[in-house]
Amino acid sequence: MPNKNTIWQQLERLAKQSISVPNLIKNEPNRLDHFSVDLDGFYFDASKTRTSQQTLDSLITYAKSCNLEDWRSKMFAGERINNTEDRAVLHTALRASNPRKEVAKSLAHMKRFVQQTHQEKRIKTIVNIGIGGSDLGPRMVYEALKSTQQKLNVYYVSNIDGHDLQAVLKQCEADKTLFIIASKTFTTIETLTNAETAKKWLVNKLGQNAVKDHFVALSTNSQAAQEFGIDADNIFPFEDWVGGRFSLWSSIGLSLSLGLGFDVFEELLHGAENMDQHFLNAPLEQNIPVLMGLIGFWHISFLNIHALACLPYDQRLEFLPLWLQQLDMESNGKEIDRNGDKVDYITGPYIYGQPGTNGQHAFYQHIHQSPLLTFCEFIGVIEPNHPYKNQHEILLANLVGQSLALTNGQEASKDEPYKQFNGSRPHSVLLLPSLSPFHLGQLLATYEHKIFVQGILWNLNSFDQWGVELGKTLAKKVLDDKNNETDVAAKELVKRLKL
Ligand code: F6P
């Protein structure tokens, strides 16, 4: 097992010691200095995790033994680190301040289209049809920023469930609607089926000729998009080195650019690039994505804390946990390593989350008192964009209160044992000065790099997703072959579901 070197074994020994967050705070007086990073106001604090200074030092040594810095250079240089698909991983090139030729061309195409659409004022509603990475990223950003920046109304349709599309079409006037078909491969059944239904709806209302003015495509597969009926000029291509769940920064960001303005999209890219530079240049000990990745890895693989809660204390980040689920779980939810061997340690966490304080009234009971531990990642936004100052104070006081409760817990009296809170529940905090496009870009890139770091520590290829294929294939087989199903329970389901 290449990863289980002597440092790994040392980490295993450290994990056997009893670790208490309050004791770490008591015994390590400069702890906050070593476990927090302030990047011009973008602040990360991991001082309340079950990580001692000695453990952190060993984790950094372990990262070096995995050649983390070399892998990072390989990714940024465009080496084909996605080995099972033989592809480079270059989403960082999409936000580089000196973009490569094809990126500059794509950005210029998007900008022209966005400006023209805003000037003409013909289109009032955008419908983005896509799923997974072709939906979650742009949807999350649009929802996060629309309260301050909105220019056009954007709806997102992802599910093959016809209720999803139906609900949106009810809101649309055909002659004022633009459909964006977002699909990297242009083969995804959900997206193509929704797109066909939307096309029929439009043709029914405006005739066949209207398709060219009301449909655009974002895809690496221009030929399939043209076969669907989309004008070549209205296809916004991107390269196969953009992974689906990392594609928000490519032309997949067109819906949010139309909805919020191209300048917003550019600011988002600048924020992400700022984090790319930090990730590339800051020493490992003061590098936010590296620290997040190492500390998460430690809690998952050594302390057996396999659940991760994404807890943004900002309603505008409602869709962040959903975006993060795909980003992290599709990247690192794997048991075969880069060498083709089965790992004997736990890899990517399972993730859930909701904005604070809603989550507090749903699953925080479990977070505070369940024997099954969750690692919590709190996110706070310092400046709100509403005038209700007292509400914002209550919101953020709740974030601090949760952190205190998770750290120190509470001793219960003998007659009320159910009031016992053990404390020492590990969590980190990320603070953004405001929810500007720039800071949001920083936040999202932080998560991308954290997940990259963890993939290296676990010796995984974080950039393929073979685990989603089998279910898709079998759904198709069920449709093609419903009368010949041999699995007894599945046959019964086919009958009861009237397939
Ligand atoms: O099913 C998984 C997946 O391949 C994701 O990785 C991807 O984001 C999503 O499907 C959508 O794929 P596409 O953009 O090709 O339609």
Short mmCIF file of C-alpha atoms in Angstrom, two decimals, residues 20 26 59 68 115 139 246 289 394 397 420 472:
data_model
loop_
_atom_site.label_atom_id
_atom_site.label_comp_id
_atom_site.label_asym_id
_atom_site.label_seq_id
_atom_site.Cartn_x
_atom_site.Cartn_y
_atom_site.Cartn_z
CA SER A 20 -10.23 16.74 23.35
CA LYS A 26 -5.89 24.93 26.89
CA LEU A 59 -0.11 15.77 8.23
CA LEU A 68 1.28 17.17 -3.15
CA GLN A 115 -24.40 42.23 -23.92
CA ARG A 139 -27.80 27.62 -10.22
CA PHE A 246 -15.71 22.05 -12.31
CA PRO A 289 -7.30 24.62 0.85
CA ILE A 394 -28.91 37.24 15.60
CA ALA A 397 -24.51 35.14 16.99
CA GLN A 420 -25.53 16.25 28.48
CA LYS A 472 -27.75 4.90 -16.01
#
